[in-house]
Amino acid sequence: MSNGVVNGDIVVEANNLTKVYEGHTAVDHISFTVKRGEIFGFLGPNGAGKTTTFLMLLGLSEPTEGYARILGMDPFKEPLKIKRMTGYLQENMGFYRDLNAIQMLDFIAELNGIPEDEKMERIERSLEAVGLLNQAKKKIEAYSRGMRQRLGIAEILLKEPKVALLDEPTLGLDPDATNRMTDLILGLSEEKGMAVILSTHLLHHAQKICDRFGIIIGGKLVALGTMDEIAEKKLNIGEKMYTLEEVYMKYFEEG
Amino acid sequence: MRSFKALVKKELADHLSSYRFLIIFLLILMISLILVYMAAGTMTESLKGEKLPRFVFLMLFTTSKINFSLVQFVAFFGPLIGIILGFDSINRERNEGTLSKLLAQPIYRDTVINGKFTAGVIVVALMMVSIIMTITGLGLFIVGVKPGLEEFWRIFIYTIISIVYISLWLGVAILFSIIFRSVATSSLAAFAVWIFFSFFFSFGVNAMISSIIKQYGPNFKEAFIHVSRIEKAISFTSPMLLYSDSTATIIDPMRRTLSSFNLQVGLMEQMSMKRFAGPLPLAQSFLIVAPYIIYLLVITIIVFIASYLVFMKQEIRSV
């Protein structure tokens, strides 16, 4: 792609992003950047504006104020390029239930214009990566929640994007499925070098895999930085042991 | 282009494998069988011993014992097919969470509507063509007359008009599926529009006309001219009237005008006209209905543009 990484390694940039729905401010002037190969933990209570931020990054929703850039491009000026290079795993994602995994991925491949000659191979590779290859002929209807979420990751792998936006990929998964999902997400950034923005409520897992965090409460970004940086502001540093959960709750209670 | 093809393919597969499609198809097949059987029965009975009219084959589509021919049937229930194929096309995807997945892929929003509409039109075309083939085939068998070239063209034009007409209602249904989030609401809204134009509209027009006629009192002729002018204006706002008027002329070569012309002229004129009564050439029939066909197309395009505008403006929201 001619559109390489602009401004060093920064892949995703949100600058004063704001979204107002009929007088109610869902997202209030938030700014952050995410680098290549980085997992950005996007934390916050339900309804804080995480999904709205994702939609604005993708260009599915127009910001009232501010702007988003992915690989230096404006989601509204070059929507197709951005969507080709961004994988989005939405919250409560839907599937065409009558299709099986291969048909679903084939459809996604067609929409993304993946060359015919490498299509099948890429489909198989992504199914293999998420451990669904042996169930690929089964209708999605019969999939468990964990399998569906993994199929969602397979859709992202298939596109081989530069950015992955994951909106609560672990929602409603059992502990084993959650662990598998966490490993897959780690793989996206470590093996594929994607910039990952991950929203989740499982702070214990987030602490393990995220490089940096942003905490959004009531539409405002109240904390931004590495674990140590965001902890420093609320807890007395040097107080040797703390978990992400403790830090988050501090922000939540005081924010 | 490739993404458009992929979308059409998926929609087509959805349609053709759905029970909904199977049920409509069987229903229509059954009704067309009954219609052709009745039409053929009436025809063989009434034409016995008489010289065959020139366009005997077309009578299959217009004659029936209970005065309900295929042409009328499509005018009446064609919209239903369009509505059934389209009423949940966008909002079902929205509710199941597949719409935002679709829109997160590198395709333009209008490609989604185009794909759905195209697939729907293909299904409608398949249905219409197979019904007409069934009737034609059975007609050959029962009546034992083969259609001439001109009749073939007339049937062809009739098929095209019917596809446009049903597609118009498909467009209306898709528009409602974009406007309303709930599948139940969008289907009810589309049905309401259909009922308005099929039942209520003609009641309203009749009521209006009878009140106008009363106003004129004994001056019958003037009243009639006034009324026929109103009728014409009104027919341009009702897809059903547009359709039945235009197809009637195409499929029935003996018709020369779209209004009940006979009442407007005196007895002598009528008699002199009868002397020249003969089938209208195809080109002439087509000229009469061309504006109606264009008008149907224009309404379809307007509905389609409305769908675009509403869909483009709609926010994809998190909840």
Coordinates of C-alpha atoms in Angstrom, one line a residue:
Chain A
M1 CA 0.0 0.0 0.0
S2 CA 1.3 3.4 -0.8
N3 CA -0.4 4.8 2.3
G4 CA 2.3 3.8 4.7
V5 CA 2.5 4.7 8.3
V6 CA 2.5 8.4 8.6
N7 CA 4.1 10.2 11.6
G8 CA 6.3 7.5 12.9
D9 CA 4.4 4.5 14.0
I10 CA 1.1 6.1 14.8
V11 CA -1.7 4.1 13.1
V12 CA -4.8 5.4 14.8
E13 CA -5.4 9.0 15.8
A14 CA -8.4 10.5 17.5
N15 CA -8.3 14.2 17.9
N16 CA -10.9 15.9 20.0
L17 CA -13.5 13.4 18.7
T18 CA -17.0 14.5 19.8
K19 CA -20.4 13.0 19.1
V20 CA -23.6 14.7 20.1
Y21 CA -26.8 12.8 19.7
E22 CA -29.9 15.1 20.0
G23 CA -28.4 17.2 22.7
H24 CA -26.8 14.4 24.6
T25 CA -23.0 14.2 24.3
A26 CA -22.0 10.6 23.9
V27 CA -18.3 11.3 23.3
D28 CA -16.7 14.4 24.6
H29 CA -13.5 15.7 23.0
I30 CA -11.4 12.6 23.3
S31 CA -7.9 12.4 21.9
F32 CA -5.5 9.4 21.8
T33 CA -3.1 7.7 19.4
V34 CA -2.3 4.0 18.9
K35 CA 0.9 2.7 17.5
R36 CA 1.7 -0.2 15.3
G37 CA 1.7 -3.5 17.1
E38 CA 0.2 -1.9 20.2
I39 CA -2.8 -3.1 22.1
F40 CA -4.7 -0.2 23.4
G41 CA -7.1 -1.1 26.2
F42 CA -10.2 1.1 25.9
L43 CA -12.0 0.8 29.2
G44 CA -15.1 2.2 30.6
P45 CA -18.6 1.4 32.0
N46 CA -21.5 0.5 29.7
G47 CA -22.8 3.4 27.7
A48 CA -19.6 5.5 28.2
G49 CA -19.2 6.0 24.5
K50 CA -16.8 3.3 23.5
T51 CA -18.8 1.9 20.7
T52 CA -19.6 5.4 19.4
T53 CA -15.9 6.1 19.3
F54 CA -15.3 2.9 17.3
L55 CA -18.0 3.9 14.8
M56 CA -16.4 7.3 14.3
L57 CA -13.0 5.7 13.8
L58 CA -14.5 3.6 11.1
G59 CA -16.4 6.3 9.5
L60 CA -19.8 4.7 10.1
S61 CA -20.8 7.6 12.3
E62 CA -19.8 11.2 11.6
P63 CA -18.1 13.1 14.4
T64 CA -19.9 16.3 15.5
E65 CA -16.5 17.8 16.2
G66 CA -12.8 16.8 15.9
Y67 CA -11.5 14.1 13.6
A68 CA -10.2 10.6 13.4
R69 CA -7.3 9.4 11.2
I70 CA -6.4 5.8 10.4
L71 CA -3.0 5.5 8.7
G72 CA -3.2 9.2 8.2
M73 CA -6.4 9.0 6.2
D74 CA -9.8 10.6 6.9
P75 CA -12.5 7.9 7.3
F76 CA -14.9 10.2 5.4
K77 CA -12.7 11.0 2.5
E78 CA -11.4 7.5 1.9
P79 CA -14.0 5.2 3.4
L80 CA -13.2 2.2 1.3
K81 CA -9.4 2.3 1.9
I82 CA -10.0 2.6 5.6
K83 CA -12.5 -0.2 5.8
R84 CA -10.2 -2.4 3.8
M85 CA -7.4 -1.9 6.3
T86 CA -9.5 -2.0 9.4
G87 CA -11.0 -5.1 11.0
Y88 CA -14.0 -4.4 13.2
L89 CA -15.4 -6.9 15.6
Q90 CA -18.6 -5.4 16.8
E91 CA -20.4 -5.9 20.1
N92 CA -23.2 -8.4 19.6
M93 CA -22.1 -9.1 16.2
G94 CA -24.5 -10.7 13.7
F95 CA -23.9 -13.5 11.3
Y96 CA -25.9 -14.9 8.4
R97 CA -27.1 -18.0 10.2
D98 CA -27.8 -20.1 7.2
L99 CA -24.3 -19.9 6.0
N100 CA -21.4 -22.0 7.2
A101 CA -18.0 -20.6 8.3
I102 CA -16.5 -21.0 4.8
Q103 CA -19.4 -19.4 3.1
M104 CA -19.4 -16.5 5.5
L105 CA -15.7 -15.9 5.0
D106 CA -16.0 -16.3 1.3
F107 CA -18.7 -13.5 1.3
I108 CA -16.4 -11.3 3.4
A109 CA -13.5 -12.1 1.0
E110 CA -15.6 -11.1 -2.0
L111 CA -16.7 -7.8 -0.4
N112 CA -13.0 -7.1 0.3
G113 CA -11.9 -7.9 -3.2
I114 CA -9.4 -10.5 -2.0
P115 CA -7.9 -12.1 -5.2
E116 CA -9.6 -15.2 -6.3
D117 CA -6.4 -17.3 -6.4
E118 CA -5.5 -16.7 -2.8
K119 CA -9.0 -16.6 -1.4
M120 CA -9.4 -20.2 -0.4
E121 CA -6.0 -20.5 1.1
R122 CA -6.5 -17.3 3.2
I123 CA -9.9 -18.6 4.3
E124 CA -8.5 -21.8 5.5
R125 CA -5.5 -20.2 7.2
S126 CA -7.8 -17.8 9.2
L127 CA -10.1 -20.7 10.2
E128 CA -7.1 -22.7 11.2
A129 CA -5.8 -19.8 13.3
V130 CA -9.0 -19.6 15.3
G131 CA -9.4 -23.3 15.6
L132 CA -12.6 -23.6 13.5
L133 CA -11.2 -25.5 10.5
N134 CA -12.7 -28.8 11.6
Q135 CA -16.2 -27.2 12.1
A136 CA -16.1 -25.0 9.0
K137 CA -18.9 -26.9 7.2
K138 CA -21.3 -26.5 10.1
K139 CA -24.0 -23.8 9.8
I140 CA -23.2 -20.8 12.0
E141 CA -26.6 -21.3 13.6
A142 CA -25.2 -24.3 15.4
Y143 CA -22.1 -22.4 16.7
S144 CA -21.7 -21.6 20.4
R145 CA -21.1 -18.0 21.4
G146 CA -17.3 -18.6 21.7
M147 CA -17.1 -20.1 18.3
R148 CA -19.0 -17.2 16.8
Q149 CA -16.6 -14.7 18.4
R150 CA -13.7 -16.7 17.1
L151 CA -15.3 -16.6 13.6
G152 CA -15.4 -12.9 14.0
I153 CA -11.7 -12.9 14.6
A154 CA -11.2 -15.1 11.6
E155 CA -13.0 -12.5 9.5
I156 CA -10.5 -9.9 10.7
L157 CA -7.5 -12.2 10.0
L158 CA -8.8 -12.9 6.6
K159 CA -8.7 -9.2 5.7
E160 CA -5.1 -8.9 7.0
P161 CA -5.8 -5.4 8.2
K162 CA -3.4 -2.9 9.8
V163 CA -5.9 -2.0 12.6
A164 CA -8.3 -4.2 14.6
L165 CA -11.1 -2.6 16.5
L166 CA -12.5 -5.1 19.0
D167 CA -15.6 -4.1 20.8
E168 CA -16.1 -6.4 23.8
P169 CA -14.9 -9.6 22.1
T170 CA -15.0 -11.5 25.4
L171 CA -18.6 -10.5 26.3
G172 CA -20.5 -13.5 27.6
L173 CA -17.7 -16.0 27.0
D174 CA -16.9 -18.8 29.4
P175 CA -13.4 -18.8 31.1
D176 CA -11.8 -21.2 28.6
A177 CA -13.2 -19.3 25.6
T178 CA -12.1 -16.0 27.1
N179 CA -8.5 -17.3 27.4
R180 CA -8.5 -18.5 23.8
M181 CA -9.8 -15.1 22.7
T182 CA -7.2 -13.3 24.8
D183 CA -4.5 -15.4 23.1
L184 CA -5.9 -14.7 19.7
I185 CA -5.9 -10.9 20.4
L186 CA -2.3 -11.1 21.6
G187 CA -1.5 -12.9 18.3
L188 CA -3.0 -10.1 16.2
S189 CA -0.6 -7.5 17.6
E190 CA 2.5 -9.7 18.2
E191 CA 2.4 -11.9 15.1
K192 CA 0.6 -9.7 12.6
G193 CA 1.8 -6.3 13.9
M194 CA -1.7 -4.8 14.0
A195 CA -2.7 -1.9 16.1
V196 CA -5.4 -3.2 18.3
I197 CA -8.0 -1.2 20.2
L198 CA -9.7 -3.5 22.6
S199 CA -12.7 -2.6 24.7
T200 CA -13.4 -5.0 27.5
H201 CA -14.7 -5.3 31.0
L202 CA -12.3 -8.1 31.9
L203 CA -9.7 -5.9 33.6
H204 CA -7.7 -8.9 34.7
H205 CA -7.2 -10.0 31.1
A206 CA -6.7 -6.5 29.8
Q207 CA -3.9 -5.9 32.4
K208 CA -2.1 -8.9 31.0
I209 CA -2.2 -8.0 27.3
C210 CA -2.7 -4.3 26.8
D211 CA 0.3 -2.0 26.4
R212 CA -1.6 1.2 27.1
F213 CA -5.0 2.2 28.4
G214 CA -7.6 4.8 28.0
I215 CA -10.4 5.1 30.5
I216 CA -13.6 6.7 29.2
I217 CA -16.4 7.7 31.6
G218 CA -19.4 9.6 30.6
G219 CA -17.9 10.3 27.2
K220 CA -14.8 11.9 28.7
L221 CA -11.3 10.3 28.5
V222 CA -10.3 10.5 32.2
A223 CA -7.1 8.5 31.9
L224 CA -4.6 7.8 29.2
G225 CA -1.2 6.0 29.3
T226 CA 0.6 2.9 30.4
M227 CA -0.4 1.1 33.5
D228 CA 2.2 3.0 35.6
E229 CA 1.2 6.3 34.2
I230 CA -2.4 6.0 34.9
A231 CA -1.8 4.5 38.3
E232 CA 0.5 7.3 39.3
K233 CA -2.2 9.9 39.1
K234 CA -4.5 8.1 41.5
L235 CA -2.5 5.9 43.7
N236 CA 0.7 6.7 45.4
I237 CA 3.3 5.2 43.3
G238 CA 5.8 3.1 45.0
E239 CA 2.9 1.4 46.7
K240 CA 4.4 -1.7 45.1
M241 CA 1.3 -3.8 44.2
Y242 CA -1.8 -2.7 42.4
T243 CA -4.0 -4.1 39.9
L244 CA -5.7 -2.5 36.9
E245 CA -9.0 -3.1 38.6
E246 CA -8.0 -1.0 41.6
V247 CA -6.8 1.8 39.3
Y248 CA -10.0 1.6 37.2
M249 CA -12.3 1.7 40.3
K250 CA -10.5 4.7 41.6
Y251 CA -11.1 6.6 38.4
F252 CA -14.7 5.3 38.2
E253 CA -15.5 6.4 41.8
E254 CA -13.9 9.8 41.5
G255 CA -14.8 10.4 37.8
Chain B
M1 CA -18.4 -4.5 -9.0
R2 CA -17.3 -7.7 -7.4
S3 CA -18.8 -6.8 -4.1
F4 CA -22.0 -5.9 -5.8
K5 CA -22.1 -9.4 -7.4
A6 CA -21.3 -11.0 -4.1
L7 CA -24.2 -9.2 -2.5
V8 CA -26.6 -10.1 -5.3
K9 CA -25.5 -13.7 -5.1
K10 CA -26.1 -13.8 -1.4
E11 CA -29.5 -12.2 -1.6
L12 CA -30.6 -14.4 -4.4
A13 CA -29.5 -17.5 -2.5
D14 CA -31.4 -16.2 0.6
H15 CA -34.6 -15.6 -1.5
L16 CA -34.5 -18.8 -3.4
S17 CA -33.9 -21.0 -0.4
S18 CA -36.5 -19.3 1.8
Y19 CA -39.8 -20.9 2.6
R20 CA -41.4 -17.5 2.0
F21 CA -40.4 -17.7 -1.7
L22 CA -41.6 -21.3 -2.0
I23 CA -45.0 -20.5 -0.6
I24 CA -45.6 -17.5 -2.8
F25 CA -44.4 -19.4 -5.8
L26 CA -46.7 -22.4 -5.2
L27 CA -49.6 -20.0 -4.6
I28 CA -49.0 -18.2 -7.8
L29 CA -48.5 -21.3 -9.8
M30 CA -51.7 -22.7 -8.5
I31 CA -53.7 -19.6 -9.3
S32 CA -52.3 -19.3 -12.7
L33 CA -53.2 -22.9 -13.4
I34 CA -56.7 -22.2 -12.3
L35 CA -56.9 -19.1 -14.4
V36 CA -55.6 -20.7 -17.5
Y37 CA -57.9 -23.6 -17.1
M38 CA -60.9 -21.3 -16.7
A39 CA -59.9 -19.0 -19.5
A40 CA -59.3 -21.9 -21.9
G41 CA -62.6 -23.5 -20.9
T42 CA -64.5 -20.3 -21.6
M43 CA -62.7 -19.8 -24.9
T44 CA -63.2 -23.2 -26.4
E45 CA -66.9 -22.9 -25.4
S46 CA -67.6 -19.5 -26.8
L47 CA -65.5 -19.8 -29.9
K48 CA -67.0 -23.1 -31.0
G49 CA -68.1 -22.9 -34.6
E50 CA -67.0 -19.3 -34.9
K51 CA -64.2 -17.9 -37.0
L52 CA -61.2 -17.5 -34.8
P53 CA -60.3 -13.9 -34.0
R54 CA -56.9 -12.8 -35.0
F55 CA -55.4 -12.6 -31.5
V56 CA -57.0 -15.6 -30.0
F57 CA -54.0 -16.6 -28.0
L58 CA -53.9 -13.3 -26.0
M59 CA -57.4 -14.1 -24.8
L60 CA -55.8 -16.6 -22.5
F61 CA -54.6 -13.7 -20.4
T62 CA -57.7 -11.6 -20.5
T63 CA -60.7 -14.0 -20.5
S64 CA -62.1 -15.8 -17.6
K65 CA -65.4 -17.2 -16.4
I66 CA -65.6 -15.3 -13.2
N67 CA -64.2 -12.2 -14.8
F68 CA -60.9 -12.4 -13.1
S69 CA -58.0 -12.8 -15.6
L70 CA -54.3 -13.1 -15.1
V71 CA -53.9 -9.4 -16.0
Q72 CA -56.3 -8.4 -13.2
F73 CA -54.7 -10.9 -10.8
V74 CA -51.2 -9.4 -11.2
A75 CA -52.5 -5.9 -11.0
F76 CA -54.1 -6.8 -7.7
F77 CA -51.7 -9.2 -6.1
G78 CA -48.5 -8.3 -7.8
P79 CA -47.8 -5.7 -5.2
L80 CA -48.1 -8.3 -2.5
I81 CA -45.2 -10.3 -4.0
G82 CA -43.1 -7.2 -4.2
I83 CA -43.9 -6.3 -0.6
I84 CA -43.2 -9.8 0.7
L85 CA -39.9 -9.9 -1.0
G86 CA -38.7 -6.6 0.4
F87 CA -40.4 -5.6 3.6
D88 CA -37.6 -6.8 5.9
S89 CA -34.6 -6.4 3.7
I90 CA -32.7 -3.7 5.6
N91 CA -34.3 -3.7 9.1
R92 CA -33.8 -7.5 9.5
E93 CA -30.1 -7.0 8.9
R94 CA -30.1 -4.1 11.3
N95 CA -31.8 -6.1 14.0
E96 CA -29.6 -9.1 13.6
G97 CA -26.4 -7.0 13.7
T98 CA -25.3 -7.9 10.2
L99 CA -25.8 -4.5 8.8
S100 CA -23.0 -2.8 10.6
K101 CA -20.8 -5.8 9.8
L102 CA -21.7 -5.3 6.1
L103 CA -21.0 -1.6 6.3
A104 CA -17.7 -2.1 8.0
Q105 CA -16.5 -3.8 4.8
P106 CA -15.1 -1.8 2.0
I107 CA -18.3 -1.2 0.1
Y108 CA -20.4 1.9 -0.4
R109 CA -23.7 2.1 1.3
D110 CA -25.7 2.3 -1.9
T111 CA -24.2 -1.0 -3.0
V112 CA -26.2 -2.7 -0.2
I113 CA -29.5 -1.3 -1.5
N114 CA -28.6 -1.9 -5.2
G115 CA -27.7 -5.5 -4.4
K116 CA -31.0 -6.1 -2.5
F117 CA -33.1 -4.4 -5.2
T118 CA -31.4 -6.2 -8.0
A119 CA -31.8 -9.6 -6.4
G120 CA -35.4 -8.9 -5.8
V121 CA -36.0 -7.8 -9.4
I122 CA -34.4 -11.0 -10.6
V123 CA -36.7 -13.1 -8.4
V124 CA -39.7 -11.2 -9.6
A125 CA -38.6 -11.7 -13.2
L126 CA -38.1 -15.4 -12.6
M127 CA -41.6 -15.6 -11.2
M128 CA -43.3 -13.7 -13.9
V129 CA -41.6 -15.4 -16.7
S130 CA -42.3 -18.9 -15.3
I131 CA -46.0 -18.0 -14.7
I132 CA -46.4 -16.7 -18.2
M133 CA -44.6 -19.7 -19.7
T134 CA -46.9 -22.0 -17.8
I135 CA -49.9 -20.3 -19.1
T136 CA -48.6 -20.1 -22.6
G137 CA -47.6 -23.8 -22.6
L138 CA -50.9 -24.9 -21.1
G139 CA -52.7 -22.7 -23.5
L140 CA -51.0 -24.3 -26.5
F141 CA -52.1 -27.6 -25.1
I142 CA -55.7 -26.8 -24.2
V143 CA -56.7 -24.3 -26.9
G144 CA -54.6 -25.8 -29.6
V145 CA -53.7 -22.4 -31.2
K146 CA -50.1 -21.2 -31.5
P147 CA -49.2 -17.6 -30.8
G148 CA -48.1 -15.5 -33.7
L149 CA -45.0 -13.2 -33.7
E150 CA -47.0 -10.2 -32.8
E151 CA -48.7 -12.0 -29.9
F152 CA -45.3 -13.1 -28.7
W153 CA -44.1 -9.4 -28.6
R154 CA -47.3 -8.4 -26.8
I155 CA -46.7 -11.0 -24.2
F156 CA -43.1 -10.0 -23.9
I157 CA -44.0 -6.3 -23.3
Y158 CA -46.7 -7.3 -20.9
T159 CA -44.1 -9.3 -18.9
I160 CA -41.7 -6.3 -18.8
I161 CA -44.5 -4.0 -17.6
S162 CA -45.5 -6.5 -14.9
I163 CA -41.9 -6.8 -13.7
V164 CA -41.5 -3.0 -13.5
Y165 CA -44.8 -2.8 -11.6
I166 CA -44.0 -5.4 -9.1
S167 CA -40.5 -4.0 -8.7
L168 CA -42.0 -0.6 -7.8
W169 CA -43.7 -2.3 -4.9
L170 CA -40.5 -4.0 -4.0
G171 CA -38.9 -0.6 -3.9
V172 CA -41.6 0.7 -1.7
A173 CA -41.1 -2.2 0.7
I174 CA -37.4 -1.7 0.8
L175 CA -37.9 2.0 1.5
F176 CA -40.1 1.2 4.5
S177 CA -37.6 -1.4 5.7
I178 CA -35.1 1.4 5.8
I179 CA -37.4 3.9 7.5
F180 CA -38.8 1.6 10.2
R181 CA -36.6 -0.4 12.6
S182 CA -39.2 -2.9 13.4
V183 CA -40.0 -5.6 10.8
A184 CA -43.7 -5.7 11.8
T185 CA -44.1 -1.9 11.4
S186 CA -42.4 -1.9 8.0
S187 CA -44.6 -4.7 6.7
L188 CA -47.8 -3.1 8.0
A189 CA -46.8 0.2 6.5
A190 CA -46.3 -1.3 3.1
F191 CA -49.5 -3.3 3.3
A192 CA -51.3 -0.1 4.3
V193 CA -50.1 1.7 1.2
W194 CA -51.1 -1.3 -0.9
I195 CA -54.6 -1.5 0.5
F196 CA -55.0 2.3 0.1
F197 CA -54.2 2.1 -3.6
S198 CA -56.1 -1.2 -4.3
F199 CA -59.3 -0.7 -2.3
F200 CA -59.7 2.6 -0.7
F201 CA -58.5 4.6 -3.6
S202 CA -61.1 3.4 -6.0
F203 CA -63.9 3.9 -3.5
G204 CA -62.7 7.4 -3.0
V205 CA -62.6 8.1 -6.7
N206 CA -66.0 6.7 -7.2
A207 CA -67.5 8.7 -4.4
M208 CA -65.9 11.8 -5.9
I209 CA -67.1 11.1 -9.4
S210 CA -70.7 10.5 -8.3
S211 CA -70.8 13.7 -6.5
I212 CA -69.5 15.6 -9.6
I213 CA -72.1 13.9 -11.7
K214 CA -74.8 15.0 -9.4
Q215 CA -73.6 18.6 -9.6
Y216 CA -74.0 18.7 -13.3
G217 CA -77.6 17.4 -13.1
P218 CA -79.1 16.6 -16.5
N219 CA -76.1 17.9 -18.4
F220 CA -74.7 14.4 -18.9
K221 CA -72.1 15.0 -21.6
E222 CA -70.3 17.8 -19.9
A223 CA -70.2 15.9 -16.7
F224 CA -68.7 13.0 -18.5
I225 CA -65.9 15.0 -20.0
H226 CA -65.1 16.5 -16.7
V227 CA -65.1 13.2 -15.0
S228 CA -62.9 11.5 -17.6
R229 CA -60.4 14.3 -17.2
I230 CA -60.3 13.7 -13.5
E231 CA -60.1 10.0 -14.0
K232 CA -57.0 10.4 -16.2
A233 CA -55.3 12.7 -13.7
I234 CA -56.0 10.3 -10.9
S235 CA -54.9 7.3 -12.7
F236 CA -51.4 8.8 -12.9
T237 CA -51.1 8.8 -9.2
S238 CA -52.1 5.2 -8.7
P239 CA -49.6 2.5 -9.8
M240 CA -52.4 0.0 -10.0
L241 CA -54.5 2.0 -12.4
L242 CA -51.4 2.8 -14.4
Y243 CA -50.6 -0.8 -14.6
S244 CA -54.0 -2.2 -15.5
D245 CA -54.6 0.5 -18.1
S246 CA -51.3 0.0 -19.8
T247 CA -51.4 -3.8 -19.8
A248 CA -55.0 -3.9 -20.9
T249 CA -54.1 -2.1 -24.1
I250 CA -51.0 -4.2 -24.8
I251 CA -52.7 -7.5 -24.2
D252 CA -56.0 -6.6 -25.8
P253 CA -55.4 -5.3 -29.4
M254 CA -59.0 -4.4 -29.8
R255 CA -58.7 -1.6 -27.3
R256 CA -58.0 1.8 -28.9
T257 CA -58.1 4.1 -26.0
L258 CA -57.6 4.0 -22.3
S259 CA -60.8 5.8 -21.4
S260 CA -64.3 4.6 -22.0
F261 CA -64.4 6.5 -25.2
N262 CA -67.7 5.1 -26.5
L263 CA -69.8 7.2 -24.1
Q264 CA -68.3 10.4 -25.3
V265 CA -69.5 10.2 -28.8
G266 CA -72.9 9.9 -30.3
L267 CA -74.6 6.8 -31.8
M268 CA -73.7 7.6 -35.4
E269 CA -70.1 8.1 -34.6
Q270 CA -70.1 4.8 -32.7
M271 CA -71.6 3.0 -35.7
S272 CA -69.1 4.4 -38.1
M273 CA -66.3 3.5 -35.7
K274 CA -67.5 0.0 -35.5
R275 CA -67.1 -0.4 -39.2
F276 CA -63.4 0.2 -38.9
A277 CA -63.1 -1.8 -35.7
G278 CA -60.0 -4.0 -36.0
P279 CA -57.0 -4.8 -33.9
L280 CA -54.6 -2.0 -33.3
P281 CA -51.1 -2.6 -34.7
L282 CA -48.5 -3.4 -32.1
A283 CA -46.6 -0.1 -32.6
Q284 CA -49.8 1.8 -32.1
S285 CA -50.7 -0.1 -28.9
F286 CA -47.3 0.6 -27.6
L287 CA -47.5 4.3 -28.4
I288 CA -50.6 4.5 -26.3
V289 CA -49.1 2.8 -23.3
A290 CA -45.6 4.2 -23.5
P291 CA -46.3 7.2 -21.3
Y292 CA -47.8 4.9 -18.7
I293 CA -44.8 2.7 -18.7
I294 CA -42.5 5.7 -18.4
Y295 CA -44.6 7.0 -15.6
L296 CA -44.4 3.6 -13.8
L297 CA -40.6 3.7 -14.2
V298 CA -40.4 7.3 -12.9
I299 CA -42.3 6.3 -9.8
T300 CA -40.0 3.4 -9.2
I301 CA -37.0 5.6 -9.6
I302 CA -38.4 8.2 -7.2
V303 CA -39.0 5.5 -4.6
F304 CA -35.5 4.2 -5.2
I305 CA -33.9 7.7 -4.8
A306 CA -35.9 8.2 -1.6
S307 CA -34.4 4.9 -0.3
Y308 CA -30.9 6.1 -1.0
L309 CA -31.4 9.5 0.7
V310 CA -32.9 8.0 3.8
F311 CA -30.3 5.2 4.0
M312 CA -27.3 7.6 3.5
K313 CA -28.5 9.9 6.2
Q314 CA -29.2 7.2 8.7
E315 CA -26.8 6.9 11.6
I316 CA -25.3 3.6 12.5
R317 CA -25.8 3.7 16.2
S318 CA -24.4 1.6 19.0
V319 CA -27.8 0.8 20.5

